[in-house]
PDB file of C-alpha atoms in Angstrom:
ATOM      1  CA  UNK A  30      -0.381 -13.379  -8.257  1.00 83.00           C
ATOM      2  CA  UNK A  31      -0.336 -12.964  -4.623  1.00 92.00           C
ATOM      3  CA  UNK A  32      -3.489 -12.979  -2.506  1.00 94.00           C
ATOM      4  CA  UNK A  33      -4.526  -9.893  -0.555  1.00 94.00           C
ATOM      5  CA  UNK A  34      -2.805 -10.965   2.532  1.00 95.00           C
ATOM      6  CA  UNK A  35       0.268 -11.798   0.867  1.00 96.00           C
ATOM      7  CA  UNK A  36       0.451  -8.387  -0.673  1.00 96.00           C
ATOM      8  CA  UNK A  37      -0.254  -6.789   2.978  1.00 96.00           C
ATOM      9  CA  UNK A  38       3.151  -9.267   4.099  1.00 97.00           C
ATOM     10  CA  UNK A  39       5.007  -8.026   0.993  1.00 98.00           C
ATOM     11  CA  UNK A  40       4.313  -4.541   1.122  1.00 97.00           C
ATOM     12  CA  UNK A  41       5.082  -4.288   4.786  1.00 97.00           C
ATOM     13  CA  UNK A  42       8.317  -6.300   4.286  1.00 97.00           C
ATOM     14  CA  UNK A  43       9.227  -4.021   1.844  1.00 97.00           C
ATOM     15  CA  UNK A  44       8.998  -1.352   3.907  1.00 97.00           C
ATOM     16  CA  UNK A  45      10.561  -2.133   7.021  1.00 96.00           C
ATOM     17  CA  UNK A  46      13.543  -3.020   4.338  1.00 95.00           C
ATOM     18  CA  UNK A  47      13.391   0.222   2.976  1.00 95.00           C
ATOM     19  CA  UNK A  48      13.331   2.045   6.455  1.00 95.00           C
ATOM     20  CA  UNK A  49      15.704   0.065   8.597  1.00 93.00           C
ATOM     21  CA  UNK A  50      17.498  -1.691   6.194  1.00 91.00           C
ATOM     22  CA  UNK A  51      16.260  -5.492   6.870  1.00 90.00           C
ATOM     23  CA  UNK A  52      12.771  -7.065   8.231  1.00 93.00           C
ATOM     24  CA  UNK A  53      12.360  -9.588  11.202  1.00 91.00           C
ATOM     25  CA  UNK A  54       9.716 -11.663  12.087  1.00 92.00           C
ATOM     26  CA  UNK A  55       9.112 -10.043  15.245  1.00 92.00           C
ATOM     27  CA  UNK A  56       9.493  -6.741  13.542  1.00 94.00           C
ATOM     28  CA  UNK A  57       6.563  -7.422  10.672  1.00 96.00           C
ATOM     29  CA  UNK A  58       4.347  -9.410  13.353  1.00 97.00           C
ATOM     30  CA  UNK A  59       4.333  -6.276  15.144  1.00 96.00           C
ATOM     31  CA  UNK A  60       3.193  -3.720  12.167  1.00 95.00           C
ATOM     32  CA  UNK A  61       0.652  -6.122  11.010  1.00 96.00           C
ATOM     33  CA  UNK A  62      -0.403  -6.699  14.794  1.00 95.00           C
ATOM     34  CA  UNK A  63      -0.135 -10.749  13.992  1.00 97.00           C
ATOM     35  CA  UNK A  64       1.226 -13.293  15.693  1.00 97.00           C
ATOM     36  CA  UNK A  65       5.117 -14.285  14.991  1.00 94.00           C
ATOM     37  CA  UNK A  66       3.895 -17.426  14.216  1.00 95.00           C
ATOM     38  CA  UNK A  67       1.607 -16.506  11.483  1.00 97.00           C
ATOM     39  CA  UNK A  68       4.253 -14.737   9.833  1.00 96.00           C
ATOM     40  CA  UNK A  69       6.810 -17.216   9.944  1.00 94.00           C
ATOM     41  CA  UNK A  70       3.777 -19.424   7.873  1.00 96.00           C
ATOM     42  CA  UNK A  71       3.220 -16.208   5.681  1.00 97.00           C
ATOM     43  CA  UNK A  72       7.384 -15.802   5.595  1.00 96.00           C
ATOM     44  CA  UNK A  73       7.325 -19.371   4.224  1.00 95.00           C
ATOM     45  CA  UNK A  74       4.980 -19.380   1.980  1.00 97.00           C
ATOM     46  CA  UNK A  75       6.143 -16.319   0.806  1.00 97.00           C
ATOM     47  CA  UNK A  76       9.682 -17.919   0.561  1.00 96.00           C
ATOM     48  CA  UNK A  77       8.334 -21.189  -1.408  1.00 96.00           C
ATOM     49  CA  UNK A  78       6.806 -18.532  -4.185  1.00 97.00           C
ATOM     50  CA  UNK A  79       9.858 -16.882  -5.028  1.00 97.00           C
ATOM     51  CA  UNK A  80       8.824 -13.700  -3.440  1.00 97.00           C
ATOM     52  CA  UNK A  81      11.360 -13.594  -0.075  1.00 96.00           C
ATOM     53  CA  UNK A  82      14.215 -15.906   0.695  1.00 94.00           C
ATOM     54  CA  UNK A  83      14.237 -16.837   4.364  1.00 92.00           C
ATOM     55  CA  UNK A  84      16.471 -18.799   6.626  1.00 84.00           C
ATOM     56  CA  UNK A  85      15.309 -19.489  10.084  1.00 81.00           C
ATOM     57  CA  UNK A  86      16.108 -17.413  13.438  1.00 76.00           C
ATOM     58  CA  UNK A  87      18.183 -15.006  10.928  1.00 77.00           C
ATOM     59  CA  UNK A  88      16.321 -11.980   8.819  1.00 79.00           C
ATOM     60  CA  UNK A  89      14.887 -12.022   5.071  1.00 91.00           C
ATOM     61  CA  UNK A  90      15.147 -10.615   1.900  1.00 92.00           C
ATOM     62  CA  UNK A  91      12.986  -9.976  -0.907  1.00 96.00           C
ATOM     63  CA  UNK A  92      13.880 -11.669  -4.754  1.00 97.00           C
ATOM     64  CA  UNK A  93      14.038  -9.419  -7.593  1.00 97.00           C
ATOM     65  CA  UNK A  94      10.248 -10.425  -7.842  1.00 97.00           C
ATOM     66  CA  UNK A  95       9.230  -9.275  -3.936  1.00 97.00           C
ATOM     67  CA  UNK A  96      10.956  -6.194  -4.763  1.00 97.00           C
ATOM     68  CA  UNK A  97       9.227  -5.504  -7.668  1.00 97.00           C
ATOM     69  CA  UNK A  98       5.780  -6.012  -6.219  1.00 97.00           C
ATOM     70  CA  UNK A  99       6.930  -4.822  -3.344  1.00 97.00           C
ATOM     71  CA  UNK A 100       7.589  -0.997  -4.686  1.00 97.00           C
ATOM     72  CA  UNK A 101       4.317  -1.471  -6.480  1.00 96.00           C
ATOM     73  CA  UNK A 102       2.091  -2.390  -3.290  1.00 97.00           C
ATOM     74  CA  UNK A 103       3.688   0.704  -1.782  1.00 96.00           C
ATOM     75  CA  UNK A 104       3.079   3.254  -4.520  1.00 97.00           C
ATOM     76  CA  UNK A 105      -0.557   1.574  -4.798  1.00 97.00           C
ATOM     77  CA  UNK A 106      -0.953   2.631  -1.006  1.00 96.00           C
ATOM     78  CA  UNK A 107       0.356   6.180  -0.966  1.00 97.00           C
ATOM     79  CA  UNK A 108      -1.249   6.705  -4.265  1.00 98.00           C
ATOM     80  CA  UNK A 109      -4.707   5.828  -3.090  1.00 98.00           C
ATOM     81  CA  UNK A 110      -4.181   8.139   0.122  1.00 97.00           C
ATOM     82  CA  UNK A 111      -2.971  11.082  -2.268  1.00 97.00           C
ATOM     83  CA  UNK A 112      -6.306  10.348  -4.280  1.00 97.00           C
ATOM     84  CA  UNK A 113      -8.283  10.254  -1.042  1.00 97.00           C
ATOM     85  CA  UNK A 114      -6.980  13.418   0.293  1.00 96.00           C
ATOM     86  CA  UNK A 115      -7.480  15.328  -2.827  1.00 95.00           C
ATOM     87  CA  UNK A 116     -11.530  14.410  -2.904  1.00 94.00           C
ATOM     88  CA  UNK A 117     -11.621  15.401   0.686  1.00 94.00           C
ATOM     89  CA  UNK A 118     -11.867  12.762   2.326  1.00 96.00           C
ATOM     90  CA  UNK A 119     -11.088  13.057   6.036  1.00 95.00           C
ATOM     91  CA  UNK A 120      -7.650  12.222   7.491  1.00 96.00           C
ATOM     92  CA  UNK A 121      -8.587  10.152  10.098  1.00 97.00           C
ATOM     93  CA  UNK A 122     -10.654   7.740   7.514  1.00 97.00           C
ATOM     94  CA  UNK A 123      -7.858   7.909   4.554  1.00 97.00           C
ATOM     95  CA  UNK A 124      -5.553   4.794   6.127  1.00 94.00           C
ATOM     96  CA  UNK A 125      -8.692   3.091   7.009  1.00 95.00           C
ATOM     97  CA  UNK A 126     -10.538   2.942   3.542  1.00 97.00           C
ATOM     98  CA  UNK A 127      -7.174   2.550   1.764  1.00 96.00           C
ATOM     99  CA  UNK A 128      -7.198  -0.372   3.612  1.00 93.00           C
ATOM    100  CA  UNK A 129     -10.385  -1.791   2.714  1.00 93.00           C
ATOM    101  CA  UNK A 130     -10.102  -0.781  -1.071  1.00 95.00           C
ATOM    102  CA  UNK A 131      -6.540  -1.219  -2.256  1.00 94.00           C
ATOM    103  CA  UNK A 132      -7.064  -4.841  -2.995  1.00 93.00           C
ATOM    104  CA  UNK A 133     -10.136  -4.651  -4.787  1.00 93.00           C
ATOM    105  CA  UNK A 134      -8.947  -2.404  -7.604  1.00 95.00           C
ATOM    106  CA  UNK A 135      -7.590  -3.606 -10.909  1.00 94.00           C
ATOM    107  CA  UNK A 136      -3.901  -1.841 -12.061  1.00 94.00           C
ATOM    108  CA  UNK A 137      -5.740  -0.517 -14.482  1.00 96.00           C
ATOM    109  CA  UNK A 138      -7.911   1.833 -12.201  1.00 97.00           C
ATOM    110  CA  UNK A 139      -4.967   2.269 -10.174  1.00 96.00           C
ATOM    111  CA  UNK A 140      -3.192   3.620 -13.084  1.00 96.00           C
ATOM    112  CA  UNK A 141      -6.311   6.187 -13.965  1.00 97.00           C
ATOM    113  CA  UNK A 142      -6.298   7.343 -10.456  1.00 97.00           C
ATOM    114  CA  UNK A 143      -2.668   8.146 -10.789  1.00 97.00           C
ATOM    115  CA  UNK A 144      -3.765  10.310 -13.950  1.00 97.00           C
ATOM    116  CA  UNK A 145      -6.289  11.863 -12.084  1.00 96.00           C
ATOM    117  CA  UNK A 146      -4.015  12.626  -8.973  1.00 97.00           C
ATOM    118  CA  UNK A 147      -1.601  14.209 -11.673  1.00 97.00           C
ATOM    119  CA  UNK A 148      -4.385  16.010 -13.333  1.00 96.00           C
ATOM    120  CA  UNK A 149      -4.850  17.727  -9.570  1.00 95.00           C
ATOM    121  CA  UNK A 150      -1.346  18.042  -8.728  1.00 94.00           C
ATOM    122  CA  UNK A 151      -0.732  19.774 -11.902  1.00 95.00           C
ATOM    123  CA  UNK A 152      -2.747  23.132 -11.288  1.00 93.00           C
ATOM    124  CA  UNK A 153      -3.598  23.843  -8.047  1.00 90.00           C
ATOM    125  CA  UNK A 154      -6.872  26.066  -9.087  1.00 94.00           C
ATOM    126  CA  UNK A 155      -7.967  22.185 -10.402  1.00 94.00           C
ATOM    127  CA  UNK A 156      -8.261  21.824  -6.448  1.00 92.00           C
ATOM    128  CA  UNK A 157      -9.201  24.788  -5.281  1.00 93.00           C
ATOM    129  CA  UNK A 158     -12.507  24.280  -7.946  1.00 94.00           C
ATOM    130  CA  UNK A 159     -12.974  20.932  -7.084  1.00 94.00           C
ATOM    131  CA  UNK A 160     -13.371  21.651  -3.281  1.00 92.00           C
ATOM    132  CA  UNK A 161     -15.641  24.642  -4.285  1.00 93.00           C
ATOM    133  CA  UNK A 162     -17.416  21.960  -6.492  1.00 93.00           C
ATOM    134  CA  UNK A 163     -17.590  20.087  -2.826  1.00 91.00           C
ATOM    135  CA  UNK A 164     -18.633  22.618  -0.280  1.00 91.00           C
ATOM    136  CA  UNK A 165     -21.310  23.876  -3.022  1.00 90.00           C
ATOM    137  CA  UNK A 166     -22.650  20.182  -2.946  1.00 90.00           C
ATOM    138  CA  UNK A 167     -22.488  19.809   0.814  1.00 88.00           C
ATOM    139  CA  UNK A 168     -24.522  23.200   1.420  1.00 87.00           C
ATOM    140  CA  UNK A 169     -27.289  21.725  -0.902  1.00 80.00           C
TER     141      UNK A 169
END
């Protein structure tokens, strides 16, 4: 399993595949606002677990395996905003405390939040009520 800071390399790797079509050092030290040296450690490391294969001064890819978890990292993270959004949560905190929570919940809950997010989606009145619900609550 990768650590939390792996994941964060993995899932932004993933995306600057998916959105440009490869992912440089330079290019992922800038997202993460990290040094190009500490991603060229991550890269390796990364590399040496199967979850990237890297070849110096040229780009990367990511194994059947970084793909994999990549996807998943990135569904965890717009999931967790959708979720956010729906309970009303402000924009300008969503990105923030997806941040600080995404690596501290199980699959499991991130699979029940996904049911929940689907309950919502499924009937808007479910999220008309549960604002109601809200603004009721905050008035109290």
């Amino acid at each position: 399993m990768p650590t939390p800071t792996m994941e964060d390399y993995i899932e932004q790797i993933y995306l600057l595949i998916e959105t440009k079509g490869y992912a440089r050092v330079s290019a992922i030290a800038e997202a993460l606002q990290v040094k190009p040296s500490s991603v060229t450690k991550m890269v390796q490391k990364l590399d040496r677990d199967d979850y990237l294969n890297y070849e110096k001064y040229q780009g990367l890819i990511l194994t059947a395996k970084g793909k994999k978890i990549g996807k998943r990292l990135v569904y965890r993270h717009e999931l967790l905003e959708q979720f956010l959004h729906i309970i009303g949560v402000d924009d300008e905190n969503i990105y923030r405390d997806v941040e600080g929570i995404e690596h501290h919940l199980s699959w499991n809950s991130i699979d029940r939040i996904g049911d929940l997010v689907q309950y919502f989606e499924e009937d808007s009145d479910r999220q008309k009520a549960l604002e109601q619900t809200r603004n009721k609550l905050e008035k109290s």
